[in-house]
XYZ file of C-alpha atoms in Angstrom:
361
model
C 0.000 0.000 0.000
C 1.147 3.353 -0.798
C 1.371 6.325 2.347
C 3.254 9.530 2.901
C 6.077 9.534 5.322
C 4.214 9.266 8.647
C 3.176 13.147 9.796
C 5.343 14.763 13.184
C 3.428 14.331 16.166
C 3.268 17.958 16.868
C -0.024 19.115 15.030
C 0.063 22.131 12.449
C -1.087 24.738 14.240
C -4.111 27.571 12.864
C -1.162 30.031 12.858
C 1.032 28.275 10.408
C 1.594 29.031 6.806
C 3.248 26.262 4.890
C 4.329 27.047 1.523
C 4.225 24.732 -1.406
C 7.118 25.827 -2.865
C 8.260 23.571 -0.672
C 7.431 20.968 -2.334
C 10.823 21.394 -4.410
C 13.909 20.120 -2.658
C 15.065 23.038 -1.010
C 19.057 22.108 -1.405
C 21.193 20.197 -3.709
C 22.384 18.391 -0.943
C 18.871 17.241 0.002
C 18.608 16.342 -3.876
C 21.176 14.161 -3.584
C 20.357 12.421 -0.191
C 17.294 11.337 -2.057
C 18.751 10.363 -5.278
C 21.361 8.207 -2.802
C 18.507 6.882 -0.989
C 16.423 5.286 -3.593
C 19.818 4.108 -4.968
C 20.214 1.981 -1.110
C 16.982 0.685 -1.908
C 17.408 -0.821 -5.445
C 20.645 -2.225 -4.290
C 19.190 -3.767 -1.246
C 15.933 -4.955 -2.688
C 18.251 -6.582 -5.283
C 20.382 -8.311 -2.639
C 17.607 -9.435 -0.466
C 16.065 -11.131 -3.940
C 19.423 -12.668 -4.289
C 20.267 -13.900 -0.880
C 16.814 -14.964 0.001
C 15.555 -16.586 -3.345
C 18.606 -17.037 -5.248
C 19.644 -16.590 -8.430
C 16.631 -17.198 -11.381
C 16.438 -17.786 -14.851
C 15.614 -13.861 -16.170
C 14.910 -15.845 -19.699
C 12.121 -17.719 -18.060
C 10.728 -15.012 -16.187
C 10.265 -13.447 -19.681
C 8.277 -16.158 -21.185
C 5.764 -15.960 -18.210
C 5.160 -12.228 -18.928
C 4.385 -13.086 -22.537
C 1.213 -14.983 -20.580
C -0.138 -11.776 -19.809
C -3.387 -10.274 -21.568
C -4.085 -6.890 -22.405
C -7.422 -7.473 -20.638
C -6.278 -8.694 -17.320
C -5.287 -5.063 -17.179
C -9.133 -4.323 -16.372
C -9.533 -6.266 -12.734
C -5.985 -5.421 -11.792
C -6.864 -1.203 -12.156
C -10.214 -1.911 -10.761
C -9.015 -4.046 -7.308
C -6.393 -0.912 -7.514
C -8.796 1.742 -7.534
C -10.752 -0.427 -4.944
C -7.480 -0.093 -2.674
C -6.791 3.508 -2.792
C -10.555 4.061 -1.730
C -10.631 1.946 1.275
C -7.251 3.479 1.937
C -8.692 6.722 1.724
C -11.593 5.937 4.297
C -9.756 6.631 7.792
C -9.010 10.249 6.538
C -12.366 11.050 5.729
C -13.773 9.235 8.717
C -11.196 11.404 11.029
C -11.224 14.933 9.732
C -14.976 16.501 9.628
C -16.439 17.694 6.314
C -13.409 16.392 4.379
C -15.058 14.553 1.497
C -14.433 10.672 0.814
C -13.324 11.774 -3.149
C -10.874 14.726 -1.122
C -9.399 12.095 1.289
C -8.523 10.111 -1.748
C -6.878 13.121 -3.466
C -4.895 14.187 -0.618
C -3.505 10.613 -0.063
C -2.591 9.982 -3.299
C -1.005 13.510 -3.845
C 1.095 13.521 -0.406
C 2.245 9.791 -1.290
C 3.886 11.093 -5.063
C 5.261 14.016 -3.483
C 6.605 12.084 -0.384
C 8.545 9.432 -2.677
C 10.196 12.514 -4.922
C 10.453 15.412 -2.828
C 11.935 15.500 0.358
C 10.395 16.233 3.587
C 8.262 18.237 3.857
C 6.843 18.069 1.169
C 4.188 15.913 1.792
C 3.088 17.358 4.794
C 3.348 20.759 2.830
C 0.841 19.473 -0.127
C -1.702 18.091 2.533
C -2.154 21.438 4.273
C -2.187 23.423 0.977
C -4.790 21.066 0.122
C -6.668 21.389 3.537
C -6.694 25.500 3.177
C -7.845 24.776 -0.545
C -11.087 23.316 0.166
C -11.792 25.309 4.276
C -10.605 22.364 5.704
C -9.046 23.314 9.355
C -5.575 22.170 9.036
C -5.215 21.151 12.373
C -7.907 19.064 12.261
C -6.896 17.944 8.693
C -3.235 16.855 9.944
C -4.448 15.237 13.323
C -6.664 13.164 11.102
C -3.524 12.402 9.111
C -1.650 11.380 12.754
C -4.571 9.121 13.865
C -4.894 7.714 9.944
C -1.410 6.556 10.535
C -1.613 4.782 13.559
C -4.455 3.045 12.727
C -2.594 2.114 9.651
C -0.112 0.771 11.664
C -2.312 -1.292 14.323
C -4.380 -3.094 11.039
C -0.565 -3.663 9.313
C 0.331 -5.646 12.774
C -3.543 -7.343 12.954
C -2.842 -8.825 9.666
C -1.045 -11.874 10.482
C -3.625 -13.033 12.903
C -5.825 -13.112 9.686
C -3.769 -15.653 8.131
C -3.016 -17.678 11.641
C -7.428 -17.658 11.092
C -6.908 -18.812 8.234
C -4.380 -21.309 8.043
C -6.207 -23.127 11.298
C -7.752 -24.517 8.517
C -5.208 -26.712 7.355
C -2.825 -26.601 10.108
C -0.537 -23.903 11.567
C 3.147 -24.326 12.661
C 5.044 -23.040 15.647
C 6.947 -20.043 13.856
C 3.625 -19.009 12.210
C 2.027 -18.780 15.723
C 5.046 -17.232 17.742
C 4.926 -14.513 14.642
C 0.945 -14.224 15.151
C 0.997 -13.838 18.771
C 3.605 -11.211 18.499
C 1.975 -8.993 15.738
C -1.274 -9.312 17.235
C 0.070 -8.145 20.470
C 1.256 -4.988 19.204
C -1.734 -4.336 17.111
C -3.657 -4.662 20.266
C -1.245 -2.811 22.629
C -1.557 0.157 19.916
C -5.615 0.298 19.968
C -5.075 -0.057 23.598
C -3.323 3.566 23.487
C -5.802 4.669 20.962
C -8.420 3.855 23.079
C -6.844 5.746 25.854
C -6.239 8.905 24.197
C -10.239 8.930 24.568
C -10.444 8.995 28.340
C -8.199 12.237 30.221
C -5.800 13.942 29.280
C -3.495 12.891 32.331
C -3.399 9.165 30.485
C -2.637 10.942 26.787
C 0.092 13.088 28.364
C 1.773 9.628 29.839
C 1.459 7.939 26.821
C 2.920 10.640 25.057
C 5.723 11.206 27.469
C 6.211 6.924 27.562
C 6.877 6.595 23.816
C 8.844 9.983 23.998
C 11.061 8.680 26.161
C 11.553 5.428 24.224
C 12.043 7.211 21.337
C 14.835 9.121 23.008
C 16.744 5.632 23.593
C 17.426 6.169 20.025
C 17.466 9.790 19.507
C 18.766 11.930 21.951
C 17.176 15.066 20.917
C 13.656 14.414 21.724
C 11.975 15.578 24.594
C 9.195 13.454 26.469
C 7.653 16.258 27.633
C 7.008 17.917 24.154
C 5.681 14.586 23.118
C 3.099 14.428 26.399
C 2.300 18.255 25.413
C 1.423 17.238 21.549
C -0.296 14.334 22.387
C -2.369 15.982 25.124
C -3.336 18.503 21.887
C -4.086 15.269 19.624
C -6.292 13.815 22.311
C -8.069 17.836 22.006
C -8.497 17.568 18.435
C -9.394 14.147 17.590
C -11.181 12.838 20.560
C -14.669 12.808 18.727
C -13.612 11.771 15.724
C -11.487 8.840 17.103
C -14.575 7.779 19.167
C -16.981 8.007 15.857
C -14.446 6.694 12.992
C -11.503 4.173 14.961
C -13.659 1.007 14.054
C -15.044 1.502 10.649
C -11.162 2.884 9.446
C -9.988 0.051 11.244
C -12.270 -2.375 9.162
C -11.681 -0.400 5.954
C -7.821 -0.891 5.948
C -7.942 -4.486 6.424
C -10.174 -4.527 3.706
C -7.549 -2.562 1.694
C -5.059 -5.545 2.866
C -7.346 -8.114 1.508
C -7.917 -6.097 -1.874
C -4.118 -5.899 -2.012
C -3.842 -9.634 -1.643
C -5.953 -10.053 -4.194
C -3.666 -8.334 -6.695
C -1.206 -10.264 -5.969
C -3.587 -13.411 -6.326
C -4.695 -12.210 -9.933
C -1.221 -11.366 -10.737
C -0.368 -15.186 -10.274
C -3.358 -16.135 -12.172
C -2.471 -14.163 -15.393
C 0.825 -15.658 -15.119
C -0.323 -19.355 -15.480
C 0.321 -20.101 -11.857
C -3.171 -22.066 -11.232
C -4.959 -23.154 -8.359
C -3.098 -26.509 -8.447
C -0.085 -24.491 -7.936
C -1.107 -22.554 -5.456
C -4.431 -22.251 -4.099
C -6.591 -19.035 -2.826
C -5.481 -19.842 0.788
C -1.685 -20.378 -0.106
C -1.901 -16.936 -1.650
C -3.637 -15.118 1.319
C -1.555 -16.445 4.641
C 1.661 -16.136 2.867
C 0.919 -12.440 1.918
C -1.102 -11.474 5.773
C 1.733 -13.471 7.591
C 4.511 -11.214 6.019
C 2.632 -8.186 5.577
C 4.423 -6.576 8.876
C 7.569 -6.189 6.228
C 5.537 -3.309 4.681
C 7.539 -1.380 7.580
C 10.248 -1.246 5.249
C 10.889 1.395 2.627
C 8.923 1.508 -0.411
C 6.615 -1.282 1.196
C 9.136 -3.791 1.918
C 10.682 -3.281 -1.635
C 12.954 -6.975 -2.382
C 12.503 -8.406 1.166
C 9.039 -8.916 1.210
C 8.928 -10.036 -2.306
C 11.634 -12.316 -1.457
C 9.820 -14.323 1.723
C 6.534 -14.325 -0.431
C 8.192 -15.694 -4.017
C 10.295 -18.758 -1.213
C 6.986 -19.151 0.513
C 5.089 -20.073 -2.722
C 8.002 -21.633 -4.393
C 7.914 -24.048 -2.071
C 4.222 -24.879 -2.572
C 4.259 -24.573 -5.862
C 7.721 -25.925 -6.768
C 10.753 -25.097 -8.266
C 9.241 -25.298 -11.545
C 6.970 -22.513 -11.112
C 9.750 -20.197 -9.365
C 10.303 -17.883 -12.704
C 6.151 -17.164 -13.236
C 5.982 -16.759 -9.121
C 8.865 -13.749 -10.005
C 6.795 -12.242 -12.872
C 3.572 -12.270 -10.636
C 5.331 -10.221 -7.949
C 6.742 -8.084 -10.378
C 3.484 -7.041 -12.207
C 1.742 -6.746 -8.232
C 4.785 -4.020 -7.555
C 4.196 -2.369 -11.003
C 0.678 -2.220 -9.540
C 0.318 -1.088 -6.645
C 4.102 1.258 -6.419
C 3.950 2.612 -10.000
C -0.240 2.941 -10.087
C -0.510 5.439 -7.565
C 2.263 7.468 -8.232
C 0.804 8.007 -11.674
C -2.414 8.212 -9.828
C -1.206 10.555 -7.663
C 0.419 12.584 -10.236
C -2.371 13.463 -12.303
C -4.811 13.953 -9.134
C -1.681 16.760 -8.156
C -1.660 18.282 -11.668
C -5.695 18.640 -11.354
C -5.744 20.254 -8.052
C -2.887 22.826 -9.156
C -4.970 23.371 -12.056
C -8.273 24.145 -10.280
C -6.529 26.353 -7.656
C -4.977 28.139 -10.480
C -8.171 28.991 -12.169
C -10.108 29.603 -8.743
C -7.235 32.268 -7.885
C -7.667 33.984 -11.217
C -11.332 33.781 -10.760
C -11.160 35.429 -7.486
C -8.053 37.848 -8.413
């Protein structure tokens, strides 16, 4: 799934003015610690590929490509719009009178500008977006803060999906000790979520708890600043937390599912059939290794990597080259789809501010 680099905990405050010419990297030096940092990425993906699944025939991988129809282009763009929307959902559902079709926009424009530009950008396109259509930007980027935890706690539920579903046929010890683990912090963060809701004494030790942990890390926080923002989330967002935590909750997993499902057509265009691989070897491979999202540009190589292992095994060697092409097409997807998505939604909104300023100039 695509998303923007997760927003500061401090909320934008009514005061600020963010400009969008930040949106362009602001040095060359920042243009180049971008450039160098999709550059680690390739070369790790590519390594992880190599050490993890070894070395494939390229030739072969080829030939399964040539399997592909033009037409199987049709459900993969419509289970990719389908996952944007439900992505969308949270945002709407947190920030009042911000439009389901908005939330959408605003996603998919801070998640092209977050992958070029450097931060922050993103967080720069949101609120110019926000004062665009009389959204309050403080509400707008506190939705943004709860959006992403929430995002968080369903990307940690999902491997207890596929422990529920693998009971069906059996589940091993790993698969339960990596369960257990994800589900407890999926839990422990809807816990806190929950919390937020009741004082603001609880919200300011939460705050000042994961401040503090933080700080094991980075010495320049302060756990006190962190207890003071989070006190001003719980301000901001209590009623729309109470109203929206449980239907965004269910509307991400449902993106998770819809982005399984990708991947499952994906195999199926590819000639990798249900006696290859069936519906339920698809699903618990991808919701038991979905926590490797964390990593950048969605787990880029390393989650490809355990999933084309995982289904080579099934499957067999034999299948190993289409398995590649299937995870390929699913990255072409769901990376390049809504940055092109993204990019055009950014162009329109430009284009409509534009005209509106003329209008009212």
């Amino acid at each position: 799934m695509s998303r923007s680099r997760p927003a500061d905990l401090t909320p934008v405050t009514a005061g600020d003015r963010v400009d969008p010419a930040v949106l362009a990297p602001r040095s060359v030096r920042r243009r180049l610690l971008k450039a160098a940092l999709w550059i680690a990425v390739v070369v790790f993906a590519w390594f992880a590929v190599v050490r993890i699944v070894g070395r494939f025939d390229w030739s072969a991988v080829a030939d399964a490509f040539a399997l592909l129809h033009w037409w199987m282009l049709v459900p993969l763009l419509a289970l990719l719009l389908a996952r944007q929307v439900l992505n969308a959902v949270p945002l709407a559902l947190y920030v009042p009178g911000l439009r389901l079709a908005r939330s959408l926009e605003n996603d998919l424009a801070a998640n092209v500008v977050g992958t070029f530009a450097p931060p922050p950008g993103d967080i720069a396109i949101r609120v110019a977006q926000f004062r665009s259509w009389g959204v309050d930007p403080v509400l707008g980027m506190a939705g943004v803060t709860l959006n992403m935890l929430t995002f968080y706690a369903a990307r940690f539920f999902a491997p207890v999906v596929g422990i529920a579903l693998l009971a069906v046929e059996g589940v091993e010890h790993r698969q339960w000790v990596v369960a257990l683990c994800c589900g407890a912090i999926a839990t422990t963060m809807l816990v806190l979520l929950l919390l937020l809701l009741r004082s603001d004494e609880l919200a300011a030790r939460i705050g000042r708890t994961a401040g503090r942990a933080v700080r094991s890390v980075r010495s320049s926080v302060d756990p006190e600043q962190w207890a003071q923002a989070t006190v001003r989330l719980r301000a901001q967002t209590a009623d729309s937390l109470r109203r929206g935590l449980a239907p965004a909750l269910l509307a991400l997993v449902s993106m998770i599912v819809v982005d399984a499902l990708v991947l499952l057509v994906s195999l199926r265009a590819v000639g990798v059939g249900t006696a290859e691989l069936t519906v339920l070897d698809v699903l618990t491979a991808f919701f038991l290794a979905y926590p490797l999202t964390l990593m950048p540009l969605f787990g880029l190589g390393v989650l490809d990597a355990v999933l084309v292992g995982t289904w080579t095994a099934v499957a067999g060697v034999e299948h190993e080259s289409s398995i590649v092409a299937a995870t390929i097409v699913w990255r072409v997807v769901t990376l390049a789809g809504p940055l092109l998505m993204g990019g055009a939604t950014l162009a329109w909104w430009r284009l409509r501010s534009r005209a509106g300023t003329l209008r009212t100039g």
